[in-house]
Coordinates of C-alpha atoms in Angstrom, one line a residue:
M227 CA -34.6 -66.4 20.6
P228 CA -35.4 -62.9 21.8
R229 CA -33.4 -61.1 24.4
E230 CA -33.7 -58.2 26.8
P231 CA -34.2 -54.7 25.3
K232 CA -30.6 -53.5 25.7
P233 CA -28.5 -54.5 23.9
R234 CA -30.6 -55.6 21.0
R235 CA -32.8 -58.6 21.8
A236 CA -30.9 -61.5 20.2
G237 CA -30.9 -65.2 20.8
L238 CA -28.2 -67.1 22.7
A239 CA -24.8 -67.1 21.0
V240 CA -25.1 -70.7 20.2
L241 CA -28.1 -71.3 17.9
G242 CA -31.2 -73.0 19.2
R243 CA -30.7 -73.2 23.0
L244 CA -33.9 -74.5 24.6
G245 CA -36.3 -74.4 27.5
I246 CA -39.7 -75.3 29.3
V247 CA -43.1 -74.0 30.7
V248 CA -46.9 -74.6 31.2
A249 CA -50.1 -72.3 31.0
V250 CA -53.3 -70.9 29.5
L251 CA -53.9 -69.4 26.1
A252 CA -56.8 -67.8 24.2
V253 CA -56.1 -66.4 20.8
G254 CA -58.8 -64.4 19.2
A255 CA -58.4 -64.5 15.3
T256 CA -58.9 -68.1 14.8
A257 CA -60.7 -69.0 18.1
V258 CA -58.0 -71.5 19.2
L259 CA -58.4 -72.0 22.9
V260 CA -55.9 -73.9 25.1
A261 CA -56.1 -74.1 28.9
T262 CA -53.7 -76.0 31.2
R263 CA -52.1 -75.5 34.6
V264 CA -49.1 -73.5 35.5
S265 CA -46.1 -75.2 37.3
T266 CA -42.5 -74.5 38.1
P267 CA -40.3 -76.7 35.9
E268 CA -37.1 -78.3 36.9
A269 CA -34.0 -77.1 35.1
G270 CA -33.2 -79.6 32.4
Q271 CA -29.8 -81.0 31.5
T272 CA -27.7 -79.5 28.7
T273 CA -27.7 -81.5 25.5
T274 CA -25.7 -81.2 22.3
D275 CA -28.8 -82.0 20.3
I276 CA -29.2 -78.4 18.9
P277 CA -31.8 -78.4 16.2
A278 CA -30.0 -75.5 14.3
L279 CA -26.9 -77.6 13.6
S280 CA -28.5 -79.7 11.0
V281 CA -30.0 -76.7 9.1
P282 CA -27.9 -75.3 6.3
A283 CA -27.4 -71.6 5.9
V284 CA -28.5 -70.3 2.5
D285 CA -26.3 -67.8 0.5
V286 CA -28.2 -64.7 0.8
Q287 CA -27.2 -61.2 2.0
P288 CA -29.0 -59.6 4.9
G289 CA -31.4 -56.9 3.8
S290 CA -31.2 -58.0 0.1
T291 CA -34.6 -59.9 -0.1
A292 CA -37.2 -61.5 2.0
P293 CA -38.5 -65.1 1.9
V294 CA -41.5 -66.0 -0.3
N295 CA -44.6 -65.0 1.8
A296 CA -47.8 -67.0 1.8
T297 CA -51.2 -66.8 3.5
V298 CA -52.4 -69.4 5.8
A299 CA -54.7 -70.6 3.0
G300 CA -51.5 -71.1 0.7
N301 CA -52.1 -68.2 -1.6
P302 CA -49.3 -65.7 -2.3
V303 CA -49.6 -62.5 -0.3
A304 CA -50.0 -59.3 -2.3
D305 CA -47.1 -56.8 -2.2
T306 CA -49.1 -54.2 -0.4
Q307 CA -51.6 -55.9 1.8
P308 CA -52.9 -59.4 2.4
T309 CA -55.7 -60.1 -0.1
R310 CA -57.9 -62.0 2.4
Q311 CA -58.6 -61.1 6.0
P312 CA -58.7 -63.7 8.7
Q313 CA -62.5 -63.6 9.0
Q314 CA -62.7 -64.4 5.3
Q315 CA -60.5 -67.3 5.5
Q316 CA -62.4 -69.0 8.3
Q317 CA -64.8 -71.9 7.6
S318 CA -65.4 -72.1 11.2
G319 CA -62.2 -70.8 12.7
K320 CA -60.3 -73.8 14.2
D321 CA -61.7 -76.3 11.7
L322 CA -60.3 -74.4 8.8
L323 CA -56.9 -73.8 10.3
S324 CA -56.7 -77.5 11.3
T325 CA -57.5 -78.6 7.8
W326 CA -54.9 -76.3 6.3
A327 CA -52.4 -77.4 8.9
S328 CA -52.8 -81.1 8.1
K329 CA -52.3 -80.5 4.4
V330 CA -49.2 -78.2 4.9
S331 CA -47.8 -80.8 7.2
D332 CA -47.8 -83.4 4.4
V333 CA -45.7 -81.1 2.1
T334 CA -43.3 -79.6 4.7
G335 CA -42.8 -82.2 7.4
I336 CA -43.9 -79.7 10.1
P337 CA -46.1 -81.3 12.8
A338 CA -49.7 -80.2 12.1
R339 CA -50.1 -79.0 15.7
A340 CA -47.1 -76.7 15.4
L341 CA -48.6 -75.2 12.1
V342 CA -51.9 -74.5 13.9
A343 CA -49.8 -72.3 16.2
Y344 CA -47.8 -70.7 13.5
G345 CA -50.9 -70.1 11.3
N346 CA -52.9 -68.8 14.2
A347 CA -50.3 -66.3 15.1
D348 CA -50.1 -65.3 11.5
L349 CA -53.9 -64.7 11.4
A350 CA -53.9 -62.9 14.7
L351 CA -51.3 -60.3 13.7
R352 CA -52.8 -59.9 10.3
D353 CA -56.0 -58.9 12.1
S354 CA -54.4 -56.7 14.7
Q355 CA -51.2 -55.4 12.8
P356 CA -52.0 -55.9 9.1
S357 CA -49.1 -53.7 8.0
C358 CA -46.6 -56.1 9.6
R359 CA -47.4 -58.9 7.2
I360 CA -45.8 -61.5 9.3
S361 CA -45.8 -65.0 7.8
W362 CA -46.5 -68.3 9.4
A363 CA -43.5 -69.6 7.4
T364 CA -41.1 -67.2 9.1
L365 CA -42.4 -68.4 12.4
A366 CA -42.0 -72.0 11.4
G367 CA -38.4 -71.3 10.3
I368 CA -37.8 -69.9 13.9
G369 CA -39.6 -72.8 15.5
R370 CA -37.6 -75.3 13.5
I371 CA -34.2 -73.7 14.4
E372 CA -35.1 -73.2 18.1
S373 CA -36.8 -76.5 19.2
N374 CA -37.6 -78.5 16.0
H375 CA -41.1 -77.4 16.5
G376 CA -41.4 -78.4 20.0
Q377 CA -39.8 -81.8 19.5
Y378 CA -36.4 -81.0 21.0
A379 CA -34.3 -83.9 22.4
G380 CA -37.1 -86.5 21.5
A381 CA -40.0 -84.6 22.9
V382 CA -43.5 -85.1 21.3
L383 CA -45.6 -82.0 20.6
Q384 CA -49.0 -82.9 22.1
S385 CA -52.5 -81.9 21.2
N386 CA -52.6 -79.3 24.0
G387 CA -49.6 -77.6 22.5
Y388 CA -47.1 -78.7 25.1
P389 CA -44.0 -80.9 24.6
S390 CA -44.2 -84.3 26.3
K391 CA -41.1 -83.5 28.4
P392 CA -39.5 -80.5 29.8
I393 CA -37.2 -78.5 27.5
V394 CA -34.8 -76.1 29.3
G395 CA -31.8 -74.3 27.9
V396 CA -28.3 -73.9 29.3
P397 CA -27.8 -71.4 32.1
L398 CA -26.9 -68.0 30.8
D399 CA -24.0 -67.8 33.3
G400 CA -21.5 -66.0 31.2
S401 CA -19.6 -69.1 30.3
T402 CA -17.9 -69.3 26.8
G403 CA -20.3 -68.3 24.1
V404 CA -23.0 -67.6 26.5
R405 CA -24.2 -64.1 27.8
A406 CA -24.5 -63.7 31.5
I407 CA -28.1 -63.1 32.6
G408 CA -28.9 -63.4 36.3
D409 CA -32.2 -64.9 37.4
T410 CA -35.3 -62.6 36.7
D411 CA -38.2 -65.1 37.3
G412 CA -37.2 -66.8 40.5
G413 CA -37.0 -70.0 38.5
R414 CA -40.7 -69.9 37.7
F415 CA -40.3 -70.7 34.0
D416 CA -36.7 -72.1 33.7
G417 CA -36.4 -73.9 37.1
D418 CA -33.2 -72.0 37.8
P419 CA -33.0 -69.6 40.7
N420 CA -29.6 -68.4 39.8
Y421 CA -29.5 -67.7 36.1
D422 CA -32.2 -67.2 33.3
R423 CA -32.4 -69.9 30.7
A424 CA -34.2 -69.8 27.4
V425 CA -37.7 -71.4 27.5
G426 CA -40.4 -72.8 25.3
P427 CA -40.6 -73.8 21.6
M428 CA -39.7 -70.3 20.4
Q429 CA -36.9 -69.8 23.0
F430 CA -37.8 -66.8 25.1
I431 CA -35.6 -65.8 28.0
P432 CA -38.0 -65.0 31.2
A433 CA -37.3 -61.3 31.0
T434 CA -38.3 -61.0 27.4
W435 CA -41.3 -63.2 28.0
A436 CA -42.5 -60.9 30.8
K437 CA -42.9 -58.2 28.1
W438 CA -44.3 -60.2 25.2
G439 CA -45.9 -63.3 26.6
G440 CA -49.1 -61.6 27.8
G441 CA -49.1 -63.6 31.1
Y442 CA -49.2 -66.9 29.4
D443 CA -46.5 -69.7 29.5
P444 CA -43.8 -69.7 26.9
Q445 CA -43.7 -73.6 26.6
Q446 CA -47.3 -73.7 25.2
I447 CA -46.7 -73.4 21.4
D448 CA -49.8 -71.2 20.6
A449 CA -48.7 -68.7 23.2
A450 CA -44.9 -68.8 22.2
A451 CA -45.7 -68.4 18.5
L452 CA -48.0 -65.4 19.1
A453 CA -45.5 -63.7 21.4
A454 CA -42.8 -64.3 18.7
A455 CA -45.0 -62.7 16.0
K456 CA -45.6 -59.6 18.2
Y457 CA -42.0 -59.3 19.0
L458 CA -41.0 -59.5 15.3
C459 CA -43.7 -56.9 14.4
A460 CA -42.7 -54.5 17.1
G461 CA -42.2 -50.8 16.1
G462 CA -44.3 -51.0 12.9
R463 CA -41.9 -53.3 11.3
D464 CA -43.0 -54.8 7.9
M465 CA -41.9 -58.5 7.9
A466 CA -42.6 -58.9 4.1
S467 CA -40.1 -56.4 3.1
A468 CA -36.4 -57.2 2.7
Q469 CA -35.3 -54.6 5.3
G470 CA -38.1 -55.3 7.7
W471 CA -37.6 -59.1 7.7
W472 CA -33.8 -59.0 8.3
Q473 CA -34.2 -56.3 11.0
G474 CA -36.8 -58.6 12.8
I475 CA -34.8 -61.8 12.5
L476 CA -31.6 -60.3 13.6
S477 CA -33.3 -58.7 16.7
Y478 CA -34.5 -62.2 17.6
N479 CA -31.0 -63.5 17.2
N480 CA -28.2 -61.2 16.2
S481 CA -26.4 -63.7 13.9
V482 CA -26.3 -63.6 10.1
E483 CA -25.9 -67.3 9.9
Y484 CA -29.0 -67.7 12.1
G485 CA -30.9 -65.4 9.7
Q486 CA -29.7 -67.3 6.7
K487 CA -30.9 -70.5 8.1
V488 CA -34.3 -69.1 9.0
F489 CA -34.5 -67.5 5.6
G490 CA -33.9 -70.9 3.9
L491 CA -36.5 -72.7 6.0
A492 CA -39.2 -70.0 5.7
D493 CA -38.8 -69.8 2.0
S494 CA -38.9 -73.4 1.4
Y495 CA -41.9 -73.9 3.6
A496 CA -43.8 -71.0 1.9
R497 CA -43.1 -72.3 -1.6
A498 CA -44.2 -75.9 -0.6
A499 CA -47.4 -74.7 0.9
Q500 CA -48.5 -72.5 -2.1
A501 CA -49.8 -75.7 -3.7
V502 CA -52.1 -76.3 -0.7
K503 CA -55.7 -75.2 -1.2
V504 CA -58.5 -75.2 1.4
S505 CA -62.0 -74.9 0.2

C-alpha cells in the first residue's frame, strides 16, 4: 500500500492492512462510469483476517525477472510495446471489458467486478502512458494482498465498486510494527481524527491518496485501481521490465516478501488468463 513521498512510499509494515471510503469516478479508456455519494466513514475495528497471510511467497529474487504480462484480451504483451491499443480492443467499451472480466473470473477466481477495475486501469494507462506497460495482473496481485479484491473480512464487492461494509485499517500510531503517521485528512476517509489509516481496496493512506486519487474516493475499486496504476507508473517506470516491476512494487510496500507474494499472484493470474479470448 503506498505511503508518503519521504521515506519511500511503502505499505504498512504488516502486509495487507485495510480501510474504507465512498465517491465518484469516470475513467476514459473504457468508458466505465461510476457515481456515488461521499461520506465520512467510521473507523473500523482491527482484525487478524489479513488477506496476505494466506498467500505464499514465491522463490524469486528482486530485480531478476518480472511476472508474465498479458493484455486485457488475454494475449501476451510484446516485449517492446503492447500490440493492441485500448480503442482496438473495445467492442463497445464497457461491454467488452465486462465480457473479458467474466471469462477471466472463471479461470482465476477473482471477482469479475474487481477484474473490470483492474482491466480498466490497465487500458487507461496503456492509453495515457504506454511505455509503462502496467498489467491488470499486477494490479490484481496487489488487490488480492491488500483486501482480497475488496472482500476483506467478509465484505462483498458490489456492482458499484464499493465493498458492502466499511474496511478501515489499523491506526498508524507508531505501535509495534506500525509507522506513526498523524492525521492528514481530518478523518474524512478513514474516520480517525488522530492518526491516518490505510483505506480502500488498494490500501492508500490519505496523504498518498491526496496526490494520486484525482479527487475521488479510495474505497471505490475503479478509482483505487487507477490510482495504483498511476502510482506504479510514476517517473517513467516500465512495469514490464524486471527492474521496473520490482522498483514499482517495492515502492508500494518496501518488503521483499510482499513483492514475492505479488509476483506469484500476478504471474499465475496472467498465465491463466492467456487462454481467454474475447471476440
